Amino acid sequence: MIVSASRRTDIPAFFADWFLRQLSAGAVTVCNPMNPAQQREVDLTREAVDAFVFWSKNPRPFFAALDRLDAAGYPYYFQFTLNAYPTLLEPHVPALADRLDTFRQLAERIGPGRIVWRYDPIVLTGELTEDWHQMQFASLCSQLAGLTQSCVFSFYTPYRKTLRPMARIGALQPDDDRKRDLIARLAPIAGAAGVGLEACCSAVDWQDLPVRPAACIDPIRLTRIADRPMSLKPDRSQRPGCRCVQAVDIGRYRTCRHGCRYCYAGCAGD
């Protein structure tokens, strides 16, 4: 079993102590996000968990938990979302310099093959233009060179709960040609930094660009990190175009405190 922690909230940033308690208990109770009254117990023992995939904008509070995971021999890797957006979009994430330092520390500890950089989602507005993204992406690439091998990107997808806040900041819905033009500008920057670009759940045809389809819960990466073959099946419950394999998510919606305006998962207090 692969455990995702979590697409629904930032467990490494806000719930490290909770995670360690569940790990010590050997199990966690997970609610169905569509029906909270429906619950299941997920076995977290080493025998049951083939690997963890952690998702975070700020995994620094989770560093102590890595000691426990390493001591018990759990395979794991991180999806680390790192943008350079203004507080208007990401009001409660740490300062960019602090997040870059956290990324560096994590990569030095677990290696660049176990930390995936997410430049995600790409939001275009009248101020966050293609030129802005090119400049910020180049700056991030220069600072992350050697610390990661992969960069997953996607473009902002409007969800019902995000429509109003994103409309207030003037979020645009670029067509496929505009998306391709921007990625064509970012691709050589990533290549020069030794970072492979991967598109998450994209219907755009990237064939003539150095872009691979992403699998965030990645069977190849999981097998390499675990150093053994695993029986992994495609996750049919995800949105169209998703190449992830099946995983059990142990997070809960509307508990993240970052408050990112574009987030489908909602934040605490919603």
mmCIF file of C-alpha atoms in Angstrom:
data_model
loop_
_atom_site.group_PDB
_atom_site.id
_atom_site.type_symbol
_atom_site.label_atom_id
_atom_site.label_comp_id
_atom_site.label_asym_id
_atom_site.label_seq_id
_atom_site.Cartn_x
_atom_site.Cartn_y
_atom_site.Cartn_z
ATOM 1 C CA MET A 1 0.000 0.000 0.000
ATOM 2 C CA ILE A 2 1.171 3.514 -0.897
ATOM 3 C CA VAL A 3 0.169 6.224 1.577
ATOM 4 C CA SER A 4 -0.337 9.779 0.322
ATOM 5 C CA ALA A 5 0.164 12.450 2.986
ATOM 6 C CA SER A 6 -1.522 14.383 1.579
ATOM 7 C CA ARG A 7 -3.266 15.850 -1.438
ATOM 8 C CA ARG A 8 -5.966 17.142 0.931
ATOM 9 C CA THR A 9 -3.863 19.150 3.397
ATOM 10 C CA ASP A 10 -0.254 19.953 4.301
ATOM 11 C CA ILE A 11 0.556 17.277 6.870
ATOM 12 C CA PRO A 12 4.336 17.981 6.972
ATOM 13 C CA ALA A 13 3.774 21.707 7.619
ATOM 14 C CA PHE A 14 1.024 21.520 10.236
ATOM 15 C CA PHE A 15 0.470 18.003 11.527
ATOM 16 C CA ALA A 16 3.858 16.406 12.190
ATOM 17 C CA ASP A 17 2.997 15.597 15.812
ATOM 18 C CA TRP A 18 -0.335 14.081 14.767
ATOM 19 C CA PHE A 19 1.411 11.983 12.115
ATOM 20 C CA LEU A 20 3.935 10.652 14.620
ATOM 21 C CA ARG A 21 1.147 9.708 17.035
ATOM 22 C CA GLN A 22 -0.635 7.766 14.299
ATOM 23 C CA LEU A 23 2.615 6.103 13.287
ATOM 24 C CA SER A 24 3.197 5.032 16.904
ATOM 25 C CA ALA A 25 -0.376 3.742 17.120
ATOM 26 C CA GLY A 26 0.180 1.769 13.921
ATOM 27 C CA ALA A 27 -3.011 2.987 12.267
ATOM 28 C CA VAL A 28 -5.027 6.067 11.389
ATOM 29 C CA THR A 29 -8.762 6.604 10.948
ATOM 30 C CA VAL A 30 -9.598 8.280 7.643
ATOM 31 C CA CYS A 31 -12.960 9.833 6.782
ATOM 32 C CA ASN A 32 -14.495 9.657 3.336
ATOM 33 C CA PRO A 33 -14.263 13.309 2.149
ATOM 34 C CA MET A 34 -17.679 13.005 0.491
ATOM 35 C CA ASN A 35 -19.288 11.355 3.525
ATOM 36 C CA PRO A 36 -17.461 12.106 6.817
ATOM 37 C CA ALA A 37 -19.589 9.572 8.656
ATOM 38 C CA GLN A 38 -17.999 6.833 6.561
ATOM 39 C CA GLN A 39 -14.634 5.943 8.081
ATOM 40 C CA ARG A 40 -11.922 3.393 7.545
ATOM 41 C CA GLU A 41 -8.848 2.388 9.478
ATOM 42 C CA VAL A 42 -5.591 2.521 7.541
ATOM 43 C CA ASP A 43 -2.742 0.297 8.721
ATOM 44 C CA LEU A 44 0.490 2.308 9.074
ATOM 45 C CA THR A 45 2.780 -0.483 10.198
ATOM 46 C CA ARG A 46 5.979 -1.031 8.248
ATOM 47 C CA GLU A 47 4.628 -4.347 6.974
ATOM 48 C CA ALA A 48 1.557 -2.663 5.488
ATOM 49 C CA VAL A 49 3.117 0.487 4.017
ATOM 50 C CA ASP A 50 5.226 0.083 0.891
ATOM 51 C CA ALA A 51 6.048 3.797 0.795
ATOM 52 C CA PHE A 52 4.859 7.283 1.760
ATOM 53 C CA VAL A 53 4.466 10.196 -0.625
ATOM 54 C CA PHE A 54 4.484 13.522 1.215
ATOM 55 C CA TRP A 55 3.104 16.776 -0.246
ATOM 56 C CA SER A 56 4.073 20.112 1.256
ATOM 57 C CA LYS A 57 4.860 23.787 0.841
ATOM 58 C CA ASN A 58 6.869 23.778 4.069
ATOM 59 C CA PRO A 59 8.199 20.417 5.290
ATOM 60 C CA ARG A 60 10.643 21.961 7.787
ATOM 61 C CA PRO A 61 8.429 21.126 10.828
ATOM 62 C CA PHE A 62 8.460 17.508 9.628
ATOM 63 C CA PHE A 63 12.228 16.994 9.787
ATOM 64 C CA ALA A 64 12.034 15.290 13.199
ATOM 65 C CA ALA A 65 9.514 12.816 11.795
ATOM 66 C CA LEU A 66 12.043 11.768 9.169
ATOM 67 C CA ASP A 67 14.223 10.321 11.923
ATOM 68 C CA ARG A 68 11.403 7.952 12.862
ATOM 69 C CA LEU A 69 10.673 7.027 9.273
ATOM 70 C CA ASP A 70 14.326 6.363 8.523
ATOM 71 C CA ALA A 71 14.841 4.327 11.692
ATOM 72 C CA ALA A 72 11.849 2.134 10.815
ATOM 73 C CA GLY A 73 12.948 1.762 7.190
ATOM 74 C CA TYR A 74 9.940 3.368 5.486
ATOM 75 C CA PRO A 75 10.625 4.410 1.866
ATOM 76 C CA TYR A 76 9.326 7.900 1.055
ATOM 77 C CA TYR A 77 9.710 10.910 -1.168
ATOM 78 C CA PHE A 78 8.409 14.488 -1.248
ATOM 79 C CA GLN A 79 6.361 16.602 -3.605
ATOM 80 C CA PHE A 80 7.540 20.110 -2.615
ATOM 81 C CA THR A 81 5.463 22.984 -4.033
ATOM 82 C CA LEU A 82 7.623 26.078 -4.423
ATOM 83 C CA ASN A 83 6.382 29.174 -6.212
ATOM 84 C CA ALA A 84 7.361 32.817 -5.889
ATOM 85 C CA TYR A 85 3.841 34.168 -5.675
ATOM 86 C CA PRO A 86 2.881 37.317 -3.746
ATOM 87 C CA THR A 87 0.975 37.052 -0.473
ATOM 88 C CA LEU A 88 -2.191 37.961 -2.365
ATOM 89 C CA LEU A 89 -2.131 34.395 -3.734
ATOM 90 C CA GLU A 90 -0.315 32.542 -0.942
ATOM 91 C CA PRO A 91 -0.966 34.573 2.217
ATOM 92 C CA HIS A 92 0.442 32.285 4.886
ATOM 93 C CA VAL A 93 3.381 30.388 3.415
ATOM 94 C CA PRO A 94 6.840 31.146 4.857
ATOM 95 C CA ALA A 95 9.098 33.666 3.158
ATOM 96 C CA LEU A 96 10.579 32.441 -0.114
ATOM 97 C CA ALA A 97 14.136 32.518 1.239
ATOM 98 C CA ASP A 98 13.083 30.269 4.131
ATOM 99 C CA ARG A 99 11.368 27.804 1.802
ATOM 100 C CA LEU A 100 14.419 27.668 -0.453
ATOM 101 C CA ASP A 101 16.578 26.934 2.592
ATOM 102 C CA THR A 102 14.161 24.177 3.652
ATOM 103 C CA PHE A 103 14.274 22.705 0.156
ATOM 104 C CA ARG A 104 18.071 22.725 0.270
ATOM 105 C CA GLN A 105 18.205 21.050 3.684
ATOM 106 C CA LEU A 106 15.713 18.388 2.663
ATOM 107 C CA ALA A 107 17.523 17.621 -0.595
ATOM 108 C CA GLU A 108 20.845 17.356 1.214
ATOM 109 C CA ARG A 109 19.282 14.901 3.634
ATOM 110 C CA ILE A 110 17.299 12.603 1.333
ATOM 111 C CA GLY A 111 18.867 13.282 -2.072
ATOM 112 C CA PRO A 112 17.619 15.064 -5.205
ATOM 113 C CA GLY A 113 15.946 11.903 -6.529
ATOM 114 C CA ARG A 114 13.494 11.907 -3.625
ATOM 115 C CA ILE A 115 12.309 15.499 -3.815
ATOM 116 C CA VAL A 116 10.109 16.622 -6.696
ATOM 117 C CA TRP A 117 9.746 20.354 -7.229
ATOM 118 C CA ARG A 118 6.197 21.457 -8.046
ATOM 119 C CA TYR A 119 5.931 24.765 -9.910
ATOM 120 C CA ASP A 120 2.241 24.447 -9.523
ATOM 121 C CA PRO A 121 -0.225 25.835 -10.354
ATOM 122 C CA ILE A 122 0.864 28.358 -12.945
ATOM 123 C CA VAL A 123 -1.407 31.381 -12.500
ATOM 124 C CA LEU A 124 -1.527 34.089 -15.142
ATOM 125 C CA THR A 125 -2.954 37.541 -14.418
ATOM 126 C CA GLY A 126 -2.367 41.059 -15.703
ATOM 127 C CA GLU A 127 0.627 41.261 -13.339
ATOM 128 C CA LEU A 128 1.734 37.616 -13.234
ATOM 129 C CA THR A 129 2.574 37.578 -16.915
ATOM 130 C CA GLU A 130 4.654 35.216 -19.020
ATOM 131 C CA ASP A 131 7.636 37.524 -18.507
ATOM 132 C CA TRP A 132 7.101 37.409 -14.735
ATOM 133 C CA HIS A 133 6.967 33.614 -14.727
ATOM 134 C CA GLN A 134 10.050 33.348 -16.918
ATOM 135 C CA MET A 135 12.019 35.603 -14.578
ATOM 136 C CA GLN A 136 10.857 33.895 -11.382
ATOM 137 C CA PHE A 137 11.278 30.398 -12.804
ATOM 138 C CA ALA A 138 14.834 31.196 -13.901
ATOM 139 C CA SER A 139 15.657 32.496 -10.432
ATOM 140 C CA LEU A 140 14.228 29.395 -8.748
ATOM 141 C CA CYS A 141 16.000 27.057 -11.177
ATOM 142 C CA SER A 142 19.347 28.703 -10.465
ATOM 143 C CA GLN A 143 18.848 28.163 -6.734
ATOM 144 C CA LEU A 144 17.489 24.605 -7.006
ATOM 145 C CA ALA A 145 20.027 23.280 -9.515
ATOM 146 C CA GLY A 146 21.461 20.021 -8.165
ATOM 147 C CA LEU A 147 18.772 19.752 -5.476
ATOM 148 C CA THR A 148 16.075 18.097 -7.608
ATOM 149 C CA GLN A 149 15.808 16.239 -10.887
ATOM 150 C CA SER A 150 12.157 16.910 -11.729
ATOM 151 C CA CYS A 151 9.778 19.842 -11.896
ATOM 152 C CA VAL A 152 6.057 19.121 -12.158
ATOM 153 C CA PHE A 153 3.855 21.916 -13.451
ATOM 154 C CA SER A 154 0.200 22.487 -14.162
ATOM 155 C CA PHE A 155 -1.916 25.514 -14.982
ATOM 156 C CA TYR A 156 -4.515 26.850 -12.593
ATOM 157 C CA THR A 157 -7.793 24.935 -12.786
ATOM 158 C CA PRO A 158 -10.886 26.818 -11.639
ATOM 159 C CA TYR A 159 -12.935 25.051 -8.979
ATOM 160 C CA ARG A 160 -16.240 26.291 -7.610
ATOM 161 C CA LYS A 161 -14.703 27.326 -4.286
ATOM 162 C CA THR A 162 -11.847 29.186 -5.995
ATOM 163 C CA LEU A 163 -13.807 31.097 -8.635
ATOM 164 C CA ARG A 164 -14.593 34.171 -6.554
ATOM 165 C CA PRO A 165 -11.184 34.721 -4.889
ATOM 166 C CA MET A 166 -9.334 34.076 -8.139
ATOM 167 C CA ALA A 167 -11.654 36.376 -10.083
ATOM 168 C CA ARG A 168 -10.818 39.138 -7.617
ATOM 169 C CA ILE A 169 -7.138 38.925 -8.516
ATOM 170 C CA GLY A 170 -7.866 38.742 -12.240
ATOM 171 C CA ALA A 171 -6.858 35.127 -12.896
ATOM 172 C CA LEU A 172 -6.882 34.310 -16.601
ATOM 173 C CA GLN A 173 -7.726 31.099 -18.421
ATOM 174 C CA PRO A 174 -5.068 30.847 -21.134
ATOM 175 C CA ASP A 175 -5.725 28.737 -24.207
ATOM 176 C CA ASP A 176 -3.461 25.845 -25.174
ATOM 177 C CA ASP A 177 -1.317 27.956 -27.500
ATOM 178 C CA ARG A 178 -0.552 30.427 -24.745
ATOM 179 C CA LYS A 179 0.283 27.601 -22.355
ATOM 180 C CA ARG A 180 2.626 26.050 -24.901
ATOM 181 C CA ASP A 181 4.328 29.379 -25.554
ATOM 182 C CA LEU A 182 5.071 29.836 -21.861
ATOM 183 C CA ILE A 183 6.373 26.303 -21.336
ATOM 184 C CA ALA A 184 8.538 26.696 -24.450
ATOM 185 C CA ARG A 185 10.177 29.610 -22.628
ATOM 186 C CA LEU A 186 10.603 27.687 -19.371
ATOM 187 C CA ALA A 187 11.860 24.397 -20.844
ATOM 188 C CA PRO A 188 15.391 25.540 -21.810
ATOM 189 C CA ILE A 189 15.797 27.191 -18.404
ATOM 190 C CA ALA A 190 14.909 23.929 -16.666
ATOM 191 C CA GLY A 191 17.149 21.934 -19.001
ATOM 192 C CA ALA A 192 20.137 24.165 -18.289
ATOM 193 C CA ALA A 193 19.615 23.522 -14.563
ATOM 194 C CA GLY A 194 19.415 19.745 -15.066
ATOM 195 C CA VAL A 195 15.720 19.647 -14.188
ATOM 196 C CA GLY A 196 13.221 17.647 -16.246
ATOM 197 C CA LEU A 197 9.819 19.228 -16.860
ATOM 198 C CA GLU A 198 6.730 17.080 -16.247
ATOM 199 C CA ALA A 199 3.137 18.095 -17.003
ATOM 200 C CA CYS A 200 0.477 17.118 -14.462
ATOM 201 C CA CYS A 201 -2.916 16.034 -15.869
ATOM 202 C CA SER A 202 -2.523 18.068 -19.027
ATOM 203 C CA ALA A 203 -4.568 17.780 -22.205
ATOM 204 C CA VAL A 204 -2.104 19.998 -24.063
ATOM 205 C CA ASP A 205 0.062 18.333 -26.695
ATOM 206 C CA TRP A 206 3.680 18.834 -25.583
ATOM 207 C CA GLN A 207 5.223 16.423 -28.095
ATOM 208 C CA ASP A 208 7.649 18.889 -29.671
ATOM 209 C CA LEU A 209 8.808 20.196 -26.255
ATOM 210 C CA PRO A 210 11.019 18.439 -23.678
ATOM 211 C CA VAL A 211 8.058 17.744 -21.404
ATOM 212 C CA ARG A 212 7.059 14.362 -19.971
ATOM 213 C CA PRO A 213 3.655 13.430 -18.533
ATOM 214 C CA ALA A 214 3.843 13.466 -14.756
ATOM 215 C CA ALA A 215 2.888 10.723 -12.346
ATOM 216 C CA CYS A 216 2.932 12.339 -8.920
ATOM 217 C CA ILE A 217 2.395 8.964 -7.223
ATOM 218 C CA ASP A 218 5.027 7.568 -9.547
ATOM 219 C CA PRO A 219 5.476 3.790 -9.966
ATOM 220 C CA ILE A 220 9.003 4.205 -11.341
ATOM 221 C CA ARG A 221 10.156 6.456 -8.511
ATOM 222 C CA LEU A 222 8.433 4.293 -5.896
ATOM 223 C CA THR A 223 10.045 1.101 -7.167
ATOM 224 C CA ARG A 224 13.465 2.757 -7.239
ATOM 225 C CA ILE A 225 13.162 4.204 -3.741
ATOM 226 C CA ALA A 226 11.811 0.978 -2.253
ATOM 227 C CA ASP A 227 14.474 -0.972 -4.176
ATOM 228 C CA ARG A 228 12.103 -3.802 -4.952
ATOM 229 C CA PRO A 229 9.298 -4.558 -7.410
ATOM 230 C CA MET A 230 5.788 -3.601 -6.329
ATOM 231 C CA SER A 231 2.335 -4.446 -7.620
ATOM 232 C CA LEU A 232 0.953 -0.974 -8.416
ATOM 233 C CA LYS A 233 -2.287 -0.216 -10.257
ATOM 234 C CA PRO A 234 -3.443 2.991 -11.966
ATOM 235 C CA ASP A 235 -5.590 5.245 -9.784
ATOM 236 C CA ARG A 236 -8.900 5.527 -11.654
ATOM 237 C CA SER A 237 -10.375 7.837 -8.998
ATOM 238 C CA GLN A 238 -8.256 10.825 -10.066
ATOM 239 C CA ARG A 239 -9.101 13.408 -12.735
ATOM 240 C CA PRO A 240 -8.669 12.603 -16.442
ATOM 241 C CA GLY A 241 -5.068 12.462 -17.585
ATOM 242 C CA CYS A 242 -3.699 11.509 -14.173
ATOM 243 C CA ARG A 243 -0.974 8.858 -14.383
ATOM 244 C CA CYS A 244 -0.696 8.212 -10.658
ATOM 245 C CA VAL A 245 -0.911 4.741 -9.182
ATOM 246 C CA GLN A 246 -3.306 3.886 -6.373
ATOM 247 C CA ALA A 247 -2.599 5.340 -2.952
ATOM 248 C CA VAL A 248 -4.524 5.835 0.270
ATOM 249 C CA ASP A 249 -4.739 9.492 1.273
ATOM 250 C CA ILE A 250 -4.771 10.089 5.038
ATOM 251 C CA GLY A 251 -5.429 13.850 4.992
ATOM 252 C CA ARG A 252 -8.587 15.837 5.551
ATOM 253 C CA TYR A 253 -9.915 18.747 3.500
ATOM 254 C CA ARG A 254 -10.279 22.262 4.970
ATOM 255 C CA THR A 255 -7.499 21.820 7.523
ATOM 256 C CA CYS A 256 -4.557 23.480 5.756
ATOM 257 C CA ARG A 257 -3.556 26.908 7.101
ATOM 258 C CA HIS A 258 -1.638 28.268 4.118
ATOM 259 C CA GLY A 259 -4.782 29.892 2.723
ATOM 260 C CA CYS A 260 -3.709 29.716 -0.941
ATOM 261 C CA ARG A 261 -6.419 31.324 -3.063
ATOM 262 C CA TYR A 262 -6.213 28.777 -5.880
ATOM 263 C CA CYS A 263 -6.409 25.635 -3.732
ATOM 264 C CA TYR A 264 -9.210 23.127 -4.317
ATOM 265 C CA ALA A 265 -8.757 21.575 -0.868
ATOM 266 C CA GLY A 266 -9.857 24.625 1.135
ATOM 267 C CA CYS A 267 -8.213 25.947 4.276
ATOM 268 C CA ALA A 268 -8.961 25.837 7.993
ATOM 269 C CA GLY A 269 -11.921 28.056 8.796
ATOM 270 C CA ASP A 270 -13.606 27.745 5.377
#
